[in-house]
Each structure stands twice: as C-alpha cells, then as structure tokens.
Tab-separated table of N, CA and C in Angstrom:
chain	number	residue	atom	x	y	z
A	188	MET	N	40.063	47.871	46.394
A	188	MET	CA	41.306	49.086	45.833
A	188	MET	C	41.486	48.105	43.973
A	189	LEU	N	41.383	47.044	44.583
A	189	LEU	CA	41.711	46.218	43.223
A	189	LEU	C	40.303	46.084	41.897
A	190	VAL	N	39.799	45.887	43.109
A	190	VAL	CA	38.130	46.012	42.511
A	190	VAL	C	38.164	46.323	42.079
A	191	SER	N	38.037	47.605	42.398
A	191	SER	CA	37.575	49.329	41.129
A	191	SER	C	38.556	49.661	40.730
A	192	ALA	N	39.646	49.253	40.393
A	192	ALA	CA	40.578	49.709	39.542
A	192	ALA	C	39.904	48.595	38.021
A	193	LEU	N	39.905	47.520	38.174
A	193	LEU	CA	39.642	45.978	36.913
A	193	LEU	C	38.371	47.027	36.914
A	194	ILE	N	36.925	47.620	37.100
A	194	ILE	CA	36.300	47.917	36.420
A	194	ILE	C	35.906	49.223	36.083
A	195	ARG	N	36.854	50.006	36.775
A	195	ARG	CA	37.089	51.672	35.457
A	195	ARG	C	37.753	51.036	34.318
A	196	ARG	N	38.881	50.033	34.308
A	196	ARG	CA	39.550	49.601	32.993
A	196	ARG	C	38.971	48.765	32.305
A	197	VAL	N	38.276	48.598	32.387
A	197	VAL	CA	37.408	47.265	31.794
A	197	VAL	C	36.401	48.062	31.185
A	198	GLU	N	35.567	49.365	31.721
A	198	GLU	CA	34.699	50.424	31.609
A	198	GLU	C	35.459	51.199	30.299
A	199	ALA	N	36.526	52.142	30.509
A	199	ALA	CA	37.590	52.555	29.967
A	199	ALA	C	37.745	51.768	28.288
A	200	ALA	N	37.643	50.241	27.593
A	200	ALA	CA	38.034	49.738	27.177
A	200	ALA	C	36.242	49.402	26.524
A	201	GLY	N	35.425	49.781	26.989
A	201	GLY	CA	34.054	49.712	26.538
A	201	GLY	C	33.722	48.330	26.315
A	202	GLY	N	33.961	47.711	27.711
A	202	GLY	CA	33.400	46.366	28.523
A	202	GLY	C	32.450	47.200	29.379
A	203	HIS	N	32.166	46.089	31.013
A	203	HIS	CA	31.225	46.036	31.401
A	203	HIS	C	31.423	45.211	32.633
A	204	ALA	N	31.789	45.833	33.901
A	204	ALA	CA	31.374	44.658	35.161
A	204	ALA	C	30.582	44.897	36.210
A	205	MET	N	30.805	43.776	36.822
A	205	MET	CA	29.503	43.615	37.517
A	205	MET	C	30.415	42.610	38.961
A	206	VAL	N	30.482	43.607	40.019
A	206	VAL	CA	30.167	43.288	41.662
A	206	VAL	C	29.003	41.728	41.805
A	207	LEU	N	29.501	40.470	41.633
A	207	LEU	CA	28.791	39.561	42.319
A	207	LEU	C	28.540	39.284	43.255
A	208	ALA	N	29.830	39.440	43.729
A	208	ALA	CA	29.636	38.984	45.406
A	208	ALA	C	30.682	40.147	45.833
A	209	LYS	N	30.099	40.889	46.752
A	209	LYS	CA	31.598	41.933	47.343
A	209	LYS	C	31.173	41.345	48.590
A	210	GLY	N	32.973	41.741	48.464
A	210	GLY	CA	33.706	40.666	49.904
A	210	GLY	C	34.036	42.103	50.780
A	211	ASP	N	35.091	42.040	51.582
A	211	ASP	CA	35.655	42.654	52.729
A	211	ASP	C	37.057	44.330	51.544
A	212	ALA	N	36.665	45.531	51.875
A	212	ALA	CA	37.676	46.525	50.899
A	212	ALA	C	38.886	46.292	50.868
A	213	GLY	N	40.049	45.773	52.269
A	213	GLY	CA	40.753	45.129	52.203
A	213	GLY	C	41.210	43.957	53.001
A	214	ALA	N	41.031	43.010	52.443
A	214	ALA	CA	41.081	41.089	52.609
A	214	ALA	C	40.085	40.901	51.772
A	215	GLY	N	40.231	39.467	51.868
A	215	GLY	CA	39.523	38.154	50.734
A	215	GLY	C	40.423	38.131	49.582
A	216	ALA	N	39.659	37.145	49.347
A	216	ALA	CA	40.580	36.837	48.074
A	216	ALA	C	39.492	37.351	46.881
A	217	VAL	N	40.350	37.564	45.374
A	217	VAL	CA	39.616	38.024	44.331
A	217	VAL	C	38.971	36.682	43.791
A	218	LEU	N	37.981	37.009	42.682
A	218	LEU	CA	37.273	35.478	42.048
A	218	LEU	C	37.503	36.256	40.130
A	219	LEU	N	37.334	36.562	39.262
A	219	LEU	CA	36.783	37.219	38.419
A	219	LEU	C	36.238	36.325	37.696
A	220	VAL	N	35.103	36.214	36.436
A	220	VAL	CA	34.369	35.541	35.863
A	220	VAL	C	34.347	35.986	34.480
A	221	LEU	N	35.683	36.438	33.891
A	221	LEU	CA	35.763	36.340	32.740
A	221	LEU	C	35.138	36.190	31.007
A	222	ALA	N	34.249	37.125	30.454
A	222	ALA	CA	33.473	37.230	30.049
A	222	ALA	C	33.184	37.819	29.069
A	223	GLU	N	32.767	36.521	27.322
A	223	GLU	CA	33.257	38.088	26.214
A	223	GLU	C	31.172	37.727	25.681
A	224	ARG	N	30.949	39.675	25.738
A	224	ARG	CA	29.479	39.591	25.687
A	224	ARG	C	28.754	38.351	25.717
A	225	GLY	N	28.335	38.618	26.931
A	225	GLY	CA	27.639	37.950	28.155
A	225	GLY	C	28.022	36.320	28.432
A	226	GLN	N	28.850	35.751	28.063
A	226	GLN	CA	29.071	34.024	27.972
A	226	GLN	C	30.578	34.126	28.290
A	227	GLY	N	30.347	33.507	30.163
A	227	GLY	CA	30.976	32.978	31.079
A	227	GLY	C	32.338	32.590	29.948
A	228	THR	N	33.825	32.846	29.756
A	228	THR	CA	34.501	32.028	29.311
A	228	THR	C	35.647	31.396	30.377
A	229	ARG	N	35.645	32.137	31.318
A	229	ARG	CA	36.751	31.568	32.329
A	229	ARG	C	37.067	31.777	34.244
A	230	LEU	N	37.526	30.861	34.873
A	230	LEU	CA	37.559	31.617	36.050
A	230	LEU	C	38.406	32.047	36.657
A	231	VAL	N	39.000	32.680	37.049
A	231	VAL	CA	40.948	32.860	37.950
A	231	VAL	C	39.931	33.435	39.339
A	232	GLU	N	41.742	33.076	39.343
A	232	GLU	CA	41.192	33.823	41.097
A	232	GLU	C	42.742	34.221	41.302
A	233	ARG	N	43.631	35.695	42.674
A	233	ARG	CA	44.125	36.105	42.746
A	233	ARG	C	44.494	35.244	43.333
A	234	MET	N	46.381	34.413	42.894
A	234	MET	CA	47.302	33.717	44.348
A	234	MET	C	48.475	34.894	44.364
A	235	PRO	N	48.852	34.174	45.054
A	235	PRO	CA	50.685	34.695	45.682
A	235	PRO	C	51.316	33.681	44.092
A	236	ALA	N	52.328	34.508	43.365
A	236	ALA	CA	53.482	34.224	42.905
A	236	ALA	C	54.695	33.469	44.031
A	237	LEU	N	55.807	32.671	42.608
A	237	LEU	CA	56.898	32.322	43.735
A	237	LEU	C	57.994	33.700	43.883
A	238	ASP	N	57.591	34.666	42.233
A	238	ASP	CA	58.118	35.893	43.237
A	238	ASP	C	57.830	36.958	44.112
A	239	GLY	N	56.685	36.260	44.603
A	239	GLY	CA	56.284	37.828	45.392
A	239	GLY	C	55.408	38.314	44.982
A	240	GLY	N	54.701	38.611	43.366
A	240	GLY	CA	54.184	39.051	43.400
A	240	GLY	C	52.205	38.287	42.626
A	241	GLN	N	51.978	38.628	41.725
A	241	GLN	CA	50.217	37.937	42.455
A	241	GLN	C	50.580	37.348	40.843
A	242	ASN	N	49.139	36.366	40.493
A	242	ASN	CA	49.468	36.218	39.335
A	242	ASN	C	47.239	35.057	39.326
A	243	TRP	N	46.691	35.750	38.014
A	243	TRP	CA	45.619	34.966	37.701
A	243	TRP	C	45.670	33.321	37.499
A	244	ILE	N	44.857	32.525	38.798
A	244	ILE	CA	45.036	31.099	37.866
A	244	ILE	C	43.927	30.514	37.858
A	245	ALA	N	43.145	29.861	36.680
A	245	ALA	CA	42.344	29.500	36.523
A	245	ALA	C	41.484	28.121	37.894
A	246	THR	N	40.284	28.745	37.863
A	246	THR	CA	39.575	27.561	39.119
A	246	THR	C	38.526	27.060	39.364
A	247	GLY	N	37.812	26.823	39.803
A	247	GLY	CA	36.443	26.466	39.964
A	247	GLY	C	35.569	25.619	38.397
A	248	PRO	N	34.816	25.694	38.942
A	248	PRO	CA	34.598	24.621	37.390
A	248	PRO	C	34.777	25.309	36.002
A	249	THR	N	34.753	23.900	35.186
A	249	THR	CA	35.860	24.419	34.271
A	249	THR	C	34.354	24.291	32.805
A	250	ASP	N	33.070	23.715	33.344
A	250	ASP	CA	31.847	25.077	32.439
A	250	ASP	C	31.143	25.317	33.333
A	251	LEU	N	31.595	27.064	32.567
A	251	LEU	CA	30.004	27.881	32.977
A	251	LEU	C	29.420	28.655	32.607
A	252	SER	N	28.903	27.347	31.141
A	252	SER	CA	27.213	26.821	30.591
A	252	SER	C	26.527	26.118	31.241
A	253	GLU	N	27.575	25.602	31.998
A	253	GLU	CA	26.064	24.645	33.572
A	253	GLU	C	25.073	25.862	33.831
A	254	PRO	N	23.645	25.606	34.015
A	254	PRO	CA	23.177	25.771	35.064
A	254	PRO	C	23.122	25.871	36.740
A	255	GLY	N	23.669	26.880	36.917
A	255	GLY	CA	24.198	26.641	38.578
A	255	GLY	C	25.239	26.777	39.025
A	256	ALA	N	25.504	26.176	37.763
A	256	ALA	CA	27.748	26.654	37.999
A	256	ALA	C	28.415	27.230	38.986
A	257	LEU	N	27.902	28.663	38.424
A	257	LEU	CA	29.039	29.746	38.934
A	257	LEU	C	28.181	29.930	39.929
A	258	SER	N	27.352	30.337	40.100
A	258	SER	CA	27.332	30.773	41.327
A	258	SER	C	26.636	29.864	42.300
A	259	ASP	N	26.457	28.256	42.044
A	259	ASP	CA	26.951	27.427	42.717
A	259	ASP	C	28.724	27.518	43.696
A	260	TYR	N	28.796	27.476	42.981
A	260	TYR	CA	30.969	27.947	42.902
A	260	TYR	C	31.017	29.396	44.371
A	261	ILE	N	30.376	30.080	44.083
A	261	ILE	CA	30.802	31.917	44.721
A	261	ILE	C	29.954	30.547	45.703
A	262	ALA	N	28.543	30.776	45.973
A	262	ALA	CA	27.774	30.091	46.899
A	262	ALA	C	29.474	28.856	48.027
A	263	ARG	N	29.446	28.567	47.658
A	263	ARG	CA	30.068	27.613	48.264
A	263	ARG	C	32.006	28.063	49.362
A	264	ARG	N	32.490	29.189	48.222
A	264	ARG	CA	33.319	29.802	48.456
A	264	ARG	C	33.714	31.148	49.732
A	265	ARG	N	32.007	31.499	50.160
A	265	ARG	CA	31.711	32.011	50.565
A	265	ARG	C	31.277	32.032	51.697
A	266	ARG	N	31.039	30.494	52.142
A	266	ARG	CA	30.894	30.513	53.253
A	266	ARG	C	32.009	30.190	54.088
A	267	SER	N	32.623	29.551	53.440
A	267	SER	CA	34.725	29.524	53.709
A	267	SER	C	34.850	30.939	53.831
A	268	ASP	N	34.569	31.712	53.018
A	268	ASP	CA	35.443	33.117	52.973
A	268	ASP	C	34.650	34.559	53.321
A	269	PRO	N	33.634	34.350	53.730
A	269	PRO	CA	32.834	35.458	53.579
A	269	PRO	C	33.745	36.524	53.112
A	270	ASP	N	34.898	37.326	53.158
A	270	ASP	CA	35.245	37.863	52.464
A	270	ASP	C	35.450	38.061	50.706
A	271	LEU	N	34.968	37.464	50.234
A	271	LEU	CA	35.282	37.411	49.170
A	271	LEU	C	35.344	37.733	48.047
A	272	TRP	N	35.542	38.775	47.026
A	272	TRP	CA	34.709	39.285	45.769
A	272	TRP	C	34.976	37.493	45.112
A	273	ALA	N	33.447	38.981	44.043
A	273	ALA	CA	33.742	37.620	42.508
A	273	ALA	C	33.226	39.012	41.815
A	274	VAL	N	34.102	38.615	40.607
A	274	VAL	CA	34.071	40.514	39.293
A	274	VAL	C	33.587	39.615	38.491
A	275	GLU	N	32.879	40.121	37.132
A	275	GLU	CA	32.533	39.238	36.826
A	275	GLU	C	32.471	40.748	35.415
A	276	LEU	N	34.248	40.510	34.807
A	276	LEU	CA	34.233	41.633	33.828
A	276	LEU	C	33.833	40.688	31.665
A	277	ASP	N	33.309	41.631	31.365
A	277	ASP	CA	32.695	41.058	29.602
A	277	ASP	C	33.104	41.965	28.703
A	278	VAL	N	34.249	42.132	28.592
A	278	VAL	CA	35.102	43.054	27.786
A	278	VAL	C	36.663	41.987	27.325
A	279	ALA	N	35.991	42.721	25.692
A	279	ALA	CA	37.710	41.518	24.331
A	279	ALA	C	38.559	41.447	25.422
A	280	ASP	N	39.086	40.719	25.637
A	280	ASP	CA	40.154	40.622	26.153
A	280	ASP	C	40.511	39.954	27.543
A	281	ALA	N	39.612	40.055	28.164
A	281	ALA	CA	39.115	40.179	29.478
A	281	ALA	C	40.994	39.952	30.659
A	282	GLU	N	41.171	38.437	30.049
A	282	GLU	CA	42.029	37.844	30.999
A	282	GLU	C	43.297	38.975	31.225
A	283	ARG	N	44.027	39.636	29.349
A	283	ARG	CA	44.825	41.082	29.068
A	283	ARG	C	44.466	41.739	30.663
A	284	ILE	N	43.445	42.561	30.495
A	284	ILE	CA	43.084	43.265	30.874
A	284	ILE	C	43.377	43.169	32.588
A	285	ALA	N	43.112	41.935	33.193
A	285	ALA	CA	43.143	41.101	34.295
A	285	ALA	C	44.468	42.170	34.406
A	286	ALA	N	45.382	40.837	33.586
A	286	ALA	CA	46.756	40.885	34.046
A	286	ALA	C	47.565	42.500	34.154
A	287	GLU	N	47.298	43.418	33.223
A	287	GLU	CA	47.583	44.663	33.067
A	287	GLU	C	47.200	45.483	35.001
A	288	VAL	N	45.613	45.235	34.736
A	288	VAL	CA	45.537	45.479	36.491
A	288	VAL	C	46.665	44.261	37.467
A	289	LEU	N	46.768	44.336	37.732
A	289	LEU	CA	47.272	43.168	38.261
A	289	LEU	C	48.734	43.631	38.427
A	290	GLY	N	49.803	44.062	37.406
A	290	GLY	CA	50.651	44.693	37.423
A	290	GLY	C	51.489	43.818	37.633
C-alpha cells in the first residue's frame, strides 16, 4: 500500500517511480532510492520512530554513483529479507514527497 501511494504521488508530481525489488504486500522493509534526473542521490529506509510513527533514515552505500553499489546492496539485503521492497523515486524533491506519503 505504501509503495503504491509513493508511486502515485511521484507520478502526480511529474516524476517517475520504478520498483527495483518487489517484496511481500504486507511485510518487509522499504528502501527508497531518491533520485533526480536519473541520478541516485540518497538511499533511505523506513524505520520506526521513538514517537511510534515512522521516519526515513539514510542507509546503505553513500556513493550511489559507484558501479554496482546499489544493486549489490539491494541483493545483500534481500538475502536476509526476501520481503524487502526497493523503489526508485525520480522526481524533484523526492525526500519531501516520501515524507508526505509516510505521514
């Protein structure tokens, strides 16, 4: 449900979203590749917050331009969590949109 909402919101803002790894519909971690004009800028993961809500926290490799860094990281994570979702959001201000959808 969260992934579908993210995709709809990004497309409504004139961007593109692509599922890189499809997880279980009701379980699994969610990783987002925040991109602009095809260049990944950050990798964030949905994590529980102290107030009971959820936040997007930076995770994974810091240099997403390094060849294979992103795909290797996702593959390692999926070995330990086959329900993992990985979604690329290619839109201006992707981080703000992700925060809006998380609510």
